[in-house]
Tab-separated table of C-alpha atoms in Angstrom:
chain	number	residue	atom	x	y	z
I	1	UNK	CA	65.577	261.699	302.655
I	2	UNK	CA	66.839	263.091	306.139
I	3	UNK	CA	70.529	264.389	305.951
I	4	UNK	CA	72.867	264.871	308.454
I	5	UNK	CA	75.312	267.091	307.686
I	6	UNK	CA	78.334	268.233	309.817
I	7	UNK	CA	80.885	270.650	309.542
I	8	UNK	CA	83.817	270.905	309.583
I	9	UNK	CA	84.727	267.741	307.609
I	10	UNK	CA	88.084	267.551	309.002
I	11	UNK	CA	89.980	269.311	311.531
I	12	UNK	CA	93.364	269.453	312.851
I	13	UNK	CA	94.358	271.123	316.098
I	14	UNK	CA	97.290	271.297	318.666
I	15	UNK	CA	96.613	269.629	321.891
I	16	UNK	CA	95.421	271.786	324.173
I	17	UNK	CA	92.970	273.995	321.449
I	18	UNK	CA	89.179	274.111	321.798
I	19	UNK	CA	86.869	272.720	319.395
I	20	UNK	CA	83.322	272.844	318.205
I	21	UNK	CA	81.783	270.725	315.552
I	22	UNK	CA	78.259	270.640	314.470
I	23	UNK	CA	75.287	268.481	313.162
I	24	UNK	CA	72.273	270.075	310.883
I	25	UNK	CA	69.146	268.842	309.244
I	26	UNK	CA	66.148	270.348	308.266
I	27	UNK	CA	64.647	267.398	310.246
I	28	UNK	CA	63.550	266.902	313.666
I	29	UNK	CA	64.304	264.138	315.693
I	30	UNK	CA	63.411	262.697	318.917
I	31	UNK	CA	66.783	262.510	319.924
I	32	UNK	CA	70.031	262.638	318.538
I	33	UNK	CA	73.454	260.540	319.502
I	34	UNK	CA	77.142	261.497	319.669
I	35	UNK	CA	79.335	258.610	318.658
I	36	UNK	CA	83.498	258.826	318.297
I	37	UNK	CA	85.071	255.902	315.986
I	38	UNK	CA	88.597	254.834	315.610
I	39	UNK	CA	89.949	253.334	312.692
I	40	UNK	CA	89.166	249.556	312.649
I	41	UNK	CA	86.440	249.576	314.939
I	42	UNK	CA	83.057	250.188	315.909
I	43	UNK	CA	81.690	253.527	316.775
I	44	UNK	CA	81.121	253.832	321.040
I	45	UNK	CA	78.268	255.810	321.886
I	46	UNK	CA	79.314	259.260	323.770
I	47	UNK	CA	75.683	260.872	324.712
I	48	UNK	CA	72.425	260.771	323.244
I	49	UNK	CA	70.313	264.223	323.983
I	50	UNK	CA	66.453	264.127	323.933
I	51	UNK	CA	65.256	267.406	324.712
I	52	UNK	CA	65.246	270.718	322.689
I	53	UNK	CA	68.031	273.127	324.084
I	54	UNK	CA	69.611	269.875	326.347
I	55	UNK	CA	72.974	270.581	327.277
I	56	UNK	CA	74.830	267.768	328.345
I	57	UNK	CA	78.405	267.797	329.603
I	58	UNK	CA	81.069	264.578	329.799
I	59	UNK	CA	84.352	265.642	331.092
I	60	UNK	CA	85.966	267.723	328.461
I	61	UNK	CA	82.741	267.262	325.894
I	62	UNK	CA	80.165	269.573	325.970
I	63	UNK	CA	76.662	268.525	323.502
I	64	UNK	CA	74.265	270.171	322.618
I	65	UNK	CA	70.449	269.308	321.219
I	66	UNK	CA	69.089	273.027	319.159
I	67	UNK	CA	65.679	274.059	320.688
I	68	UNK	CA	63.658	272.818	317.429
I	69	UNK	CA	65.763	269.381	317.758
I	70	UNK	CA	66.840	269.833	314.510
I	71	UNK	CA	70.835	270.597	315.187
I	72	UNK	CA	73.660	269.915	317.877
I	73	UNK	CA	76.957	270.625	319.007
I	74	UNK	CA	79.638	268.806	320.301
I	75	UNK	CA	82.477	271.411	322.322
I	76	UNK	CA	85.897	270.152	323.238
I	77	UNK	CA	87.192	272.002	325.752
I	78	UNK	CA	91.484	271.477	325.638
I	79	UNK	CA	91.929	269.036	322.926
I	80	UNK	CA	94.088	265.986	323.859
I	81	UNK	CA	95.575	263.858	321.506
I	82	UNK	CA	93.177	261.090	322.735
I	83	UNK	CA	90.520	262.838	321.524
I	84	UNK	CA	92.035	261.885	318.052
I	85	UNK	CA	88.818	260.091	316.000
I	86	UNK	CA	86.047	260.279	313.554
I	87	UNK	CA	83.231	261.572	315.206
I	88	UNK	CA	79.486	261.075	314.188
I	89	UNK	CA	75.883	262.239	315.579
I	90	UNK	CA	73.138	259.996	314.591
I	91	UNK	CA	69.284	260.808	314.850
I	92	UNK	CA	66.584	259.209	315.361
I	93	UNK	CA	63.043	258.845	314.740
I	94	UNK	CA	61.643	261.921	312.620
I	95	UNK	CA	60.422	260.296	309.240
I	96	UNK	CA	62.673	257.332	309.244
I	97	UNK	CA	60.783	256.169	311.946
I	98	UNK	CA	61.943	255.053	315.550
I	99	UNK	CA	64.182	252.301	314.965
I	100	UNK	CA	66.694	253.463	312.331
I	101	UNK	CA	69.374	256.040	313.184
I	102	UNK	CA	70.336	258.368	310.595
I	103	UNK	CA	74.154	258.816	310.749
I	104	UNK	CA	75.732	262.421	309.552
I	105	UNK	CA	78.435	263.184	307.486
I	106	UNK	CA	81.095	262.899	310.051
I	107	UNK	CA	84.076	265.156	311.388
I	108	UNK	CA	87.522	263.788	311.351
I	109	UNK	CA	89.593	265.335	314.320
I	110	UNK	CA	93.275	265.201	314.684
I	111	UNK	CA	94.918	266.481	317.799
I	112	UNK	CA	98.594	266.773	317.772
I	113	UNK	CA	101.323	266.845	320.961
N	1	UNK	CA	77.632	245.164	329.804
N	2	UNK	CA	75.767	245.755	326.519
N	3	UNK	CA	78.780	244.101	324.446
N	4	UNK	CA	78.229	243.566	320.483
N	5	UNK	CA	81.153	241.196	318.825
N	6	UNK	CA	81.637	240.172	314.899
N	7	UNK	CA	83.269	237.382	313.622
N	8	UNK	CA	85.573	237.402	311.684
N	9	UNK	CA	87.195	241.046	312.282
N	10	UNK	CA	88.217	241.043	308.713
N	11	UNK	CA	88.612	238.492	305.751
N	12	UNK	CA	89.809	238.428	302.255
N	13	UNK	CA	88.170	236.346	299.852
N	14	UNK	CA	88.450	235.642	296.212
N	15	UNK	CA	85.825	237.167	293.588
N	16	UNK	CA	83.203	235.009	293.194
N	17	UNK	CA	83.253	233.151	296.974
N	18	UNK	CA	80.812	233.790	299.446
N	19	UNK	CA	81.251	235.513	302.743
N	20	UNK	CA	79.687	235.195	305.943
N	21	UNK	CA	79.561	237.560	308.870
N	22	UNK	CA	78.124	236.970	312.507
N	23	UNK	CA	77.122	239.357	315.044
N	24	UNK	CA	76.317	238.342	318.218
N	25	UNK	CA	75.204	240.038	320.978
N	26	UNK	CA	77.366	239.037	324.321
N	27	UNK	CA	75.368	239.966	327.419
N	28	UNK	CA	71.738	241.166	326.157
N	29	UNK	CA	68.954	240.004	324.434
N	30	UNK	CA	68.561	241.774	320.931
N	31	UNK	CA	65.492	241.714	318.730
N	32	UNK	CA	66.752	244.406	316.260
N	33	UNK	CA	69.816	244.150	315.015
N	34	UNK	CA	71.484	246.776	312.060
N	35	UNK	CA	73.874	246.088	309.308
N	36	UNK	CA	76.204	248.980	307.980
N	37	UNK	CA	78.530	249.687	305.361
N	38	UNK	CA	81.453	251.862	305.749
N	39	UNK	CA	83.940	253.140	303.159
N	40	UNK	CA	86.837	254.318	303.815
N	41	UNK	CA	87.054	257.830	305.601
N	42	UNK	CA	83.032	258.120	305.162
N	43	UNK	CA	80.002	257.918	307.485
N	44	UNK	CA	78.078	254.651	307.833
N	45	UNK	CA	75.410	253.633	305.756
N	46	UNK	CA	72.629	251.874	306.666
N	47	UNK	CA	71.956	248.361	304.347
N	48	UNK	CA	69.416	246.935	306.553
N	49	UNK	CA	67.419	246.350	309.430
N	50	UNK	CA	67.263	242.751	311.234
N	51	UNK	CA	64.566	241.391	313.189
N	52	UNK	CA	64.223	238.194	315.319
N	53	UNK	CA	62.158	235.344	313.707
N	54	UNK	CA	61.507	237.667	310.608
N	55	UNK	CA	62.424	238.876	307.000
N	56	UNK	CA	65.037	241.554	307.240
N	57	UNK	CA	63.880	245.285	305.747
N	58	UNK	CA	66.279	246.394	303.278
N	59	UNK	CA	67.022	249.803	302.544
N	60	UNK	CA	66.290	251.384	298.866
N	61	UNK	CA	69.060	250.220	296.715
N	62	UNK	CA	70.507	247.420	298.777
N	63	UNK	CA	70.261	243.623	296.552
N	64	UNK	CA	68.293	241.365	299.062
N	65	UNK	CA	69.520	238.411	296.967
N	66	UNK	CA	73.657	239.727	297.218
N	67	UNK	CA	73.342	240.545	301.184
N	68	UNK	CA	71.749	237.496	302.635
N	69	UNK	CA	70.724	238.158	306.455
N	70	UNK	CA	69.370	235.980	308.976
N	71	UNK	CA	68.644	236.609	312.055
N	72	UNK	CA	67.848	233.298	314.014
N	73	UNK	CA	67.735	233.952	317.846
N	74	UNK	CA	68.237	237.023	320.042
N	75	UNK	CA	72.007	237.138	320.169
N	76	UNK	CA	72.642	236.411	316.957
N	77	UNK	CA	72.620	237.981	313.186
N	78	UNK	CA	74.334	236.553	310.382
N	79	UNK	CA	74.786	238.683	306.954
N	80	UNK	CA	75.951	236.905	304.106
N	81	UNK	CA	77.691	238.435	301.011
N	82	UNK	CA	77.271	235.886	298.024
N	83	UNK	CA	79.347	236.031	295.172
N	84	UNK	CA	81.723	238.781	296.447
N	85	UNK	CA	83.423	240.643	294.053
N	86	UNK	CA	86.000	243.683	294.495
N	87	UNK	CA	83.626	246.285	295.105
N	88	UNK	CA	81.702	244.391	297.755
N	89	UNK	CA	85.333	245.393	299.718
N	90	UNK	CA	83.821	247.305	302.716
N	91	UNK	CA	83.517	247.992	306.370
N	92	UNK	CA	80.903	245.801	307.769
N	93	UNK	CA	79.462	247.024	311.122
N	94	UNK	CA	76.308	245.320	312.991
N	95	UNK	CA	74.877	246.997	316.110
N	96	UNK	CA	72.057	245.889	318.531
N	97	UNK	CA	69.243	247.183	320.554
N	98	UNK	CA	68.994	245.869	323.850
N	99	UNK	CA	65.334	244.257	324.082
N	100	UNK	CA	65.498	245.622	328.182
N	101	UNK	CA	66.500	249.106	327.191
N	102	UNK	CA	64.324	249.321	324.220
N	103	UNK	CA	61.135	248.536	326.489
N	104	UNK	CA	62.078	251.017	329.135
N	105	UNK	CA	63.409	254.142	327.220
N	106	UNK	CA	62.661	255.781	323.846
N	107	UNK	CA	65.864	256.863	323.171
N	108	UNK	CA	66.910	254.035	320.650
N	109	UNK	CA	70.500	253.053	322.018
N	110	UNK	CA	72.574	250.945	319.416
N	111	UNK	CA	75.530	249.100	320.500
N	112	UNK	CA	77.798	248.674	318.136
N	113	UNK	CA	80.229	245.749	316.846
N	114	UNK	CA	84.165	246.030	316.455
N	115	UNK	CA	83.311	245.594	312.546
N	116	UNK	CA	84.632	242.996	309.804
N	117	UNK	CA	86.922	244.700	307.145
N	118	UNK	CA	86.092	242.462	303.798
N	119	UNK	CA	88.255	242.775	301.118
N	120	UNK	CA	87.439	241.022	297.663
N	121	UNK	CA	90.079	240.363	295.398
């Protein structure tokens, strides 16, 4: 069974703080996707990364895919308080196969004014 | 574009009732769509993958016969909880490829719906 794990589980931060969270298996996959969810709805897609060592920046977020495409990292660079969410990666293919994503553990961020 | 609703956004239901859930793909076509379950505060769990014109796959430890899904046309997946009971009470969350992107790129995009928060008493 693939796992997803992320660290930390939760975090809390002043506004303005940087942040890193990460995303580990001792899978590979042929890409992996960033996804932040608020509470009641859906998770929105943030970036998917394809290629070993792919850095890939949006605004303030920062991701990363690991060289062996078994790991990433999302950076916040000066936490807002809109940045408040649960946020997930997801892989996909590896052994579950192409269609299915694989969603991690997830990291619960809460930015305070 | 690439727009994913659910109906209803949440329900309560007595024990016993049945409960149905739609997902419907607004503005793109959608051979696969994906049912989760979320519990509170934890990740989403996959129950089962839904294909156009076809049997849905479940995933190892999901009833077939409790989670009834059918998905008639392109834009549209229905998953059906019969005989609810209290610890059906769960996050329900479809997404949906888009058939257009899933032809073109390899990346396996999901869109995801707003969810339907069921709650069994």
């Amino acid at each position: 069974t693939q796992l997803l794990e992320q660290s930390p589980q939760f975090l809390s931060i002043q506004e303005g703080e940087n942040l890193t969270v990460y995303c580990n298996s001792s899978s590979v996959f042929s890409s992996l996707q960033w996804y932040r969810q608020e509470p009641g709805e859906g998770p929105v897609l943030l970036v998917t990364v394809v290629t070993g060592g792919e850095v890939k920046k949006l605004k303030r977020l920062t991701f990363q895919f690991g060289d062996a495409r078994k790991d990433s990292s999302l950076h916040i660079t000066a936490a807002q308080p809109g940045d408040t969410g649960l946020y997930l990666c997801a892989g996909a293919g590896g052994d579950t196969g192409f269609q299915k994503l694989v969603f991690g553990t997830g990291t619960r961020l809460l930015v305070s004014p | 574009g690439a727009v994913v609703s659910q109906h209803p956004s949440w329900v309560i239901c007595k024990s016993g009732t049945s409960v149905k859930i739609e997902c419907r793909s607004l503005d793109f076509q959608a051979t696969t769509m994906f049912w989760y379950r979320q519990f509170p505060k934890q990740s989403l769990m996959l129950m089962a993958t839904s294909n156009e014109g076809s049997k849905a796959t479940y995933e190892q430890g999901v009833e077939k016969d409790k989670f009834l899904i059918n998905h008639a046309s392109l834009t549209l997946s229905t998953l059906t909880v019969t005989s609810a009971h209290p610890e059906d009470s769960s996050f329900y969350i479809c997404s949906a490829r888009d058939l257009g992107l899933a032809v073109i790129s390899s990346y396996n995009e999901q869109f995801f719906g707003p969810g339907t928060r069921l709650t069994v008493l």
